[in-house]
mmCIF file of C-alpha atoms in Angstrom:
data_model
loop_
_atom_site.group_PDB
_atom_site.id
_atom_site.type_symbol
_atom_site.label_atom_id
_atom_site.label_comp_id
_atom_site.label_asym_id
_atom_site.label_seq_id
_atom_site.Cartn_x
_atom_site.Cartn_y
_atom_site.Cartn_z
ATOM 1 C CA MET A 220 60.976 96.819 92.193
ATOM 2 C CA THR A 221 57.294 97.658 91.729
ATOM 3 C CA LYS A 222 55.775 98.735 88.406
ATOM 4 C CA LYS A 223 53.705 101.840 87.721
ATOM 5 C CA GLY A 224 50.032 101.059 88.154
ATOM 6 C CA VAL A 225 47.462 100.236 90.818
ATOM 7 C CA SER A 226 47.058 97.088 92.898
ATOM 8 C CA ILE A 227 43.411 96.836 93.988
ATOM 9 C CA VAL A 228 43.202 94.924 97.279
ATOM 10 C CA ILE A 229 39.807 93.584 98.400
ATOM 11 C CA PRO A 230 39.300 91.637 101.660
ATOM 12 C CA VAL A 231 36.409 89.164 101.611
ATOM 13 C CA TRP A 232 34.611 86.749 103.875
ATOM 14 C CA ASN A 233 31.416 84.996 102.676
ATOM 15 C CA GLU A 234 30.739 87.555 99.943
ATOM 16 C CA ALA A 235 30.025 85.437 96.856
ATOM 17 C CA GLN A 236 27.234 87.608 95.431
ATOM 18 C CA ASN A 237 29.175 90.848 95.874
ATOM 19 C CA ILE A 238 32.294 89.266 94.375
ATOM 20 C CA ARG A 239 30.400 88.552 91.148
ATOM 21 C CA VAL A 240 29.126 92.115 90.861
ATOM 22 C CA LEU A 241 32.468 93.760 91.653
ATOM 23 C CA CYS A 242 34.452 91.496 89.319
ATOM 24 C CA THR A 243 32.109 92.442 86.475
ATOM 25 C CA GLN A 244 32.780 96.138 87.136
ATOM 26 C CA LEU A 245 36.541 95.709 87.450
ATOM 27 C CA ALA A 246 36.768 93.671 84.252
ATOM 28 C CA SER A 247 35.486 96.646 82.259
ATOM 29 C CA LEU A 248 38.099 99.161 83.476
ATOM 30 C CA LYS A 249 39.924 101.044 80.728
ATOM 31 C CA GLY A 250 42.923 103.347 80.765
ATOM 32 C CA LEU A 251 44.434 102.011 83.998
ATOM 33 C CA GLU A 252 47.318 99.595 84.503
ATOM 34 C CA TYR A 253 46.087 97.483 87.391
ATOM 35 C CA GLU A 254 45.730 94.128 89.092
ATOM 36 C CA VAL A 255 43.012 92.822 91.421
ATOM 37 C CA ILE A 256 43.935 90.918 94.589
ATOM 38 C CA PHE A 257 41.184 89.303 96.647
ATOM 39 C CA VAL A 258 42.184 88.233 100.161
ATOM 40 C CA ASP A 259 39.805 85.639 101.578
ATOM 41 C CA GLY A 260 39.575 85.296 105.353
ATOM 42 C CA GLY A 261 38.256 81.722 105.452
ATOM 43 C CA SER A 262 34.891 81.930 103.700
ATOM 44 C CA THR A 263 32.442 79.076 104.226
ATOM 45 C CA ASP A 264 30.167 79.901 101.282
ATOM 46 C CA ASN A 265 31.258 79.493 97.650
ATOM 47 C CA SER A 266 33.413 82.640 97.652
ATOM 48 C CA VAL A 267 36.655 80.670 97.304
ATOM 49 C CA SER A 268 35.487 78.511 94.412
ATOM 50 C CA LEU A 269 34.165 81.618 92.684
ATOM 51 C CA LEU A 270 37.490 83.432 93.123
ATOM 52 C CA GLN A 271 39.444 80.423 91.896
ATOM 53 C CA SER A 272 37.354 80.271 88.720
ATOM 54 C CA THR A 273 37.365 84.022 87.956
ATOM 55 C CA PRO A 274 39.911 85.015 85.278
ATOM 56 C CA HIS A 275 42.287 87.976 85.511
ATOM 57 C CA ILE A 276 42.314 88.266 89.303
ATOM 58 C CA ARG A 277 44.711 87.102 91.995
ATOM 59 C CA TYR A 278 43.428 85.273 95.037
ATOM 60 C CA ILE A 279 45.184 84.586 98.336
ATOM 61 C CA SER A 280 44.034 83.223 101.677
ATOM 62 C CA HIS A 281 44.795 84.751 105.048
ATOM 63 C CA PRO A 282 43.327 84.304 108.542
ATOM 64 C CA LYS A 283 40.261 86.489 109.043
ATOM 65 C CA GLY A 284 40.845 90.051 110.238
ATOM 66 C CA ARG A 285 40.460 93.083 107.987
ATOM 67 C CA ALA A 286 43.785 94.735 108.897
ATOM 68 C CA GLN A 287 45.701 91.483 108.481
ATOM 69 C CA GLN A 288 43.966 90.676 105.185
ATOM 70 C CA LEU A 289 44.653 94.137 103.794
ATOM 71 C CA ASN A 290 48.318 93.976 104.805
ATOM 72 C CA ALA A 291 48.631 90.522 103.249
ATOM 73 C CA GLY A 292 47.179 91.795 99.988
ATOM 74 C CA ALA A 293 49.510 94.803 100.015
ATOM 75 C CA GLY A 294 52.446 92.456 100.543
ATOM 76 C CA GLU A 295 51.561 90.637 97.308
ATOM 77 C CA ALA A 296 51.098 93.821 95.253
ATOM 78 C CA ARG A 297 53.083 94.280 92.044
ATOM 79 C CA PHE A 298 52.331 97.951 91.441
ATOM 80 C CA ASP A 299 53.469 101.169 93.091
ATOM 81 C CA TRP A 300 50.001 102.383 94.154
ATOM 82 C CA LEU A 301 47.705 100.451 96.479
ATOM 83 C CA TYR A 302 43.934 100.811 96.391
ATOM 84 C CA PHE A 303 41.938 99.237 99.245
ATOM 85 C CA LEU A 304 38.306 98.592 98.366
ATOM 86 C CA HIS A 305 35.288 97.009 100.090
ATOM 87 C CA VAL A 306 33.655 94.209 98.135
ATOM 88 C CA ASP A 307 30.143 95.680 98.402
ATOM 89 C CA SER A 308 31.102 98.896 96.596
ATOM 90 C CA LEU A 309 29.799 100.091 93.228
ATOM 91 C CA LEU A 310 32.343 102.089 91.259
ATOM 92 C CA PRO A 311 31.706 105.455 89.565
ATOM 93 C CA PRO A 312 31.716 105.338 85.743
ATOM 94 C CA ASP A 313 35.010 107.246 85.477
ATOM 95 C CA PHE A 314 36.628 105.304 88.318
ATOM 96 C CA ALA A 315 39.929 104.689 86.479
ATOM 97 C CA GLN A 316 40.340 108.330 85.448
ATOM 98 C CA GLN A 317 39.652 109.551 88.998
ATOM 99 C CA LEU A 318 42.243 107.167 90.443
ATOM 100 C CA LEU A 319 44.809 108.355 87.915
ATOM 101 C CA SER A 320 44.118 111.988 88.800
ATOM 102 C CA ALA A 321 45.031 111.320 92.436
ATOM 103 C CA GLN A 322 48.479 109.877 91.713
ATOM 104 C CA SER A 323 50.205 113.253 91.646
ATOM 105 C CA HIS A 324 52.398 112.917 94.721
ATOM 106 C CA PRO A 325 53.803 109.814 96.482
ATOM 107 C CA ARG A 326 52.871 111.176 99.921
ATOM 108 C CA GLN A 327 49.288 111.894 98.915
ATOM 109 C CA ALA A 328 46.455 109.477 99.677
ATOM 110 C CA ALA A 329 42.890 109.721 98.442
ATOM 111 C CA CYS A 330 39.399 108.341 98.895
ATOM 112 C CA PHE A 331 36.047 108.804 97.169
ATOM 113 C CA ARG A 332 32.987 110.674 98.256
ATOM 114 C CA MET A 333 30.367 108.110 99.160
ATOM 115 C CA ARG A 334 26.680 107.506 98.729
ATOM 116 C CA PHE A 335 24.350 104.736 99.859
ATOM 117 C CA ASP A 336 22.069 102.678 97.634
ATOM 118 C CA HIS A 337 19.047 103.763 99.716
ATOM 119 C CA PRO A 338 17.383 107.221 99.879
ATOM 120 C CA HIS A 339 16.961 107.357 103.680
ATOM 121 C CA PRO A 340 17.555 111.026 104.676
ATOM 122 C CA LEU A 341 20.022 110.173 107.452
ATOM 123 C CA LEU A 342 22.072 108.077 105.052
ATOM 124 C CA ARG A 343 22.020 110.910 102.532
ATOM 125 C CA LEU A 344 23.253 113.291 105.237
ATOM 126 C CA SER A 345 25.985 110.874 106.278
ATOM 127 C CA ALA A 346 27.100 110.535 102.652
ATOM 128 C CA THR A 347 27.148 114.323 102.210
ATOM 129 C CA LEU A 348 29.603 114.622 105.108
ATOM 130 C CA THR A 349 32.119 112.498 103.194
ATOM 131 C CA ARG A 350 32.784 115.561 101.028
ATOM 132 C CA ILE A 351 34.557 117.191 103.996
ATOM 133 C CA ASN A 352 38.323 116.705 104.121
ATOM 134 C CA HIS A 353 38.637 115.882 107.818
ATOM 135 C CA LEU A 354 39.454 112.676 109.707
ATOM 136 C CA SER A 355 36.048 112.655 111.430
ATOM 137 C CA CYS A 356 34.410 112.264 107.994
ATOM 138 C CA ARG A 357 36.496 109.307 106.872
ATOM 139 C CA GLY A 358 35.729 105.591 106.823
ATOM 140 C CA GLY A 359 36.707 102.371 105.105
ATOM 141 C CA ASP A 360 33.609 102.347 102.881
ATOM 142 C CA GLN A 361 35.109 105.294 100.979
ATOM 143 C CA SER A 362 38.086 103.111 99.950
ATOM 144 C CA LEU A 363 41.701 104.297 100.087
ATOM 145 C CA LEU A 364 44.383 104.998 97.496
ATOM 146 C CA ILE A 365 47.953 105.305 98.797
ATOM 147 C CA HIS A 366 51.451 104.971 97.369
ATOM 148 C CA ARG A 367 53.090 101.723 98.399
ATOM 149 C CA ASP A 368 56.195 103.434 99.818
ATOM 150 C CA PHE A 369 54.085 105.785 101.940
ATOM 151 C CA PHE A 370 51.936 102.861 103.118
ATOM 152 C CA ASN A 371 55.039 100.963 104.221
ATOM 153 C CA GLU A 372 56.513 104.058 105.869
ATOM 154 C CA LEU A 373 53.348 104.395 107.979
ATOM 155 C CA GLY A 374 53.466 100.722 108.978
ATOM 156 C CA GLY A 375 50.393 99.633 107.039
ATOM 157 C CA PHE A 376 47.192 98.749 108.841
ATOM 158 C CA ASP A 377 47.683 98.186 112.578
ATOM 159 C CA PRO A 378 46.672 94.550 113.298
ATOM 160 C CA ALA A 379 45.880 95.479 116.911
ATOM 161 C CA TYR A 380 42.741 97.198 115.564
ATOM 162 C CA SER A 381 39.899 94.947 114.455
ATOM 163 C CA VAL A 382 37.690 98.068 114.585
ATOM 164 C CA CYS A 383 38.866 101.457 113.214
ATOM 165 C CA GLU A 384 41.895 99.934 111.493
ATOM 166 C CA ASP A 385 41.161 102.214 108.545
ATOM 167 C CA LEU A 386 40.876 105.324 110.738
ATOM 168 C CA LYS A 387 44.166 104.502 112.449
ATOM 169 C CA LEU A 388 46.007 104.493 109.129
ATOM 170 C CA ILE A 389 44.178 107.555 107.775
ATOM 171 C CA GLN A 390 45.000 109.430 110.989
ATOM 172 C CA LYS A 391 48.694 108.858 110.239
ATOM 173 C CA ILE A 392 48.194 110.011 106.649
ATOM 174 C CA TYR A 393 46.639 113.298 107.764
ATOM 175 C CA ARG A 394 49.563 113.870 110.119
ATOM 176 C CA LYS A 395 52.385 113.062 107.705
ATOM 177 C CA GLY A 396 51.078 113.535 104.178
ATOM 178 C CA ARG A 397 48.335 114.921 101.989
ATOM 179 C CA PHE A 398 44.780 113.722 101.606
ATOM 180 C CA LYS A 399 42.456 114.235 98.635
ATOM 181 C CA ILE A 400 38.712 113.603 98.321
ATOM 182 C CA LEU A 401 37.764 112.343 94.869
ATOM 183 C CA PRO A 402 34.307 113.325 93.570
ATOM 184 C CA GLY A 403 33.197 109.761 92.932
ATOM 185 C CA PRO A 404 30.781 108.898 94.214
ATOM 186 C CA LEU A 405 31.501 105.362 95.369
ATOM 187 C CA THR A 406 28.204 103.629 96.186
ATOM 188 C CA THR A 407 27.951 101.286 99.162
ATOM 189 C CA GLN A 408 25.149 99.022 100.340
ATOM 190 C CA ALA A 409 22.743 100.258 103.005
ATOM 191 C CA ARG A 410 21.531 96.736 103.792
ATOM 192 C CA ARG A 411 23.105 96.610 107.225
ATOM 193 C CA PHE A 412 21.626 99.971 108.232
ATOM 194 C CA ILE A 413 18.150 99.039 107.078
ATOM 195 C CA GLN A 414 18.276 95.716 108.914
ATOM 196 C CA ASN A 415 19.522 97.181 112.212
ATOM 197 C CA GLY A 416 17.943 100.632 112.103
ATOM 198 C CA VAL A 417 19.559 103.582 110.363
ATOM 199 C CA ALA A 418 19.578 105.992 113.312
ATOM 200 C CA TYR A 419 20.685 103.232 115.709
ATOM 201 C CA LEU A 420 23.669 102.182 113.620
ATOM 202 C CA LEU A 421 24.752 105.703 112.683
ATOM 203 C CA PHE A 422 24.656 106.671 116.360
ATOM 204 C CA HIS A 423 26.866 103.796 117.455
ATOM 205 C CA PHE A 424 29.305 104.266 114.574
ATOM 206 C CA GLY A 425 29.487 107.911 115.620
ATOM 207 C CA VAL A 426 30.257 106.901 119.202
ATOM 208 C CA ILE A 427 33.009 104.590 117.995
ATOM 209 C CA GLN A 428 34.583 107.398 115.965
ATOM 210 C CA PHE A 429 34.344 109.721 118.977
ATOM 211 C CA LEU A 430 35.984 107.133 121.249
ATOM 212 C CA PHE A 431 38.734 106.635 118.676
ATOM 213 C CA ALA A 432 39.320 110.403 118.534
ATOM 214 C CA LEU A 433 39.662 110.404 122.327
ATOM 215 C CA GLY A 434 42.403 107.809 122.076
ATOM 216 C CA VAL A 435 40.452 104.795 123.354
ATOM 217 C CA GLY A 436 42.427 101.627 122.685
ATOM 218 C CA PRO A 437 41.632 98.848 120.211
ATOM 219 C CA GLN A 438 40.324 96.337 122.778
ATOM 220 C CA LYS A 439 37.755 98.762 124.208
ATOM 221 C CA LEU A 440 36.682 99.802 120.731
ATOM 222 C CA LYS A 441 36.173 96.136 119.848
ATOM 223 C CA ARG A 442 34.114 95.496 122.981
ATOM 224 C CA TYR A 443 31.859 98.451 122.220
ATOM 225 C CA TYR A 444 31.483 97.300 118.615
ATOM 226 C CA ASP A 445 30.619 93.744 119.613
ATOM 227 C CA ARG A 446 28.047 94.933 122.137
ATOM 228 C CA PHE A 447 26.175 97.480 120.065
ATOM 229 C CA VAL A 448 26.911 96.893 116.391
ATOM 230 C CA ARG A 449 27.077 93.207 115.650
#
């Protein structure tokens, strides 16, 4: 039987610097009964040694693949609410209070509004759209809070999807439950957009979301992603 609280599940792969920053934030949380579970997908930097030496977290290994890592972390959770978080996220100051406010119904899931750590106007526009409560405005960078029973009922993250695994689950949530947008904001790194071109990357992520909405399968989504995003 699970206990009342939140299990924070974070998949990682070669993210040592971000692990340090996020662990510092999580260690200062107040007013929330929680645990932190990092799921490493076979890092080759010093992520594993850092996780092994960090107090007050749990660390497990699982073959690389975001959906599989997230499901593995959920399977180890001790608490009744699951919170899936990207390792390069910066938490809002009242993070714990906002999470608690969203735990009003076991069939309700929630995510944060998002912002980027760069003032590029297209990134600011993209972040503004995360205020809209619609599937087309969702993404894994916004994180996801969901009751464990509801998560299991929906089948967790579909391992067939190595791209859009978060959208696949959130699509099911919109169909069968409630969804809440927390004010946040949760801050995510813009590094990848700046390196590859903001307009370029936003365009191709938009195409991927459009293809997903059309019902394009996971293999074709992965091929498009590998061709234009990586």
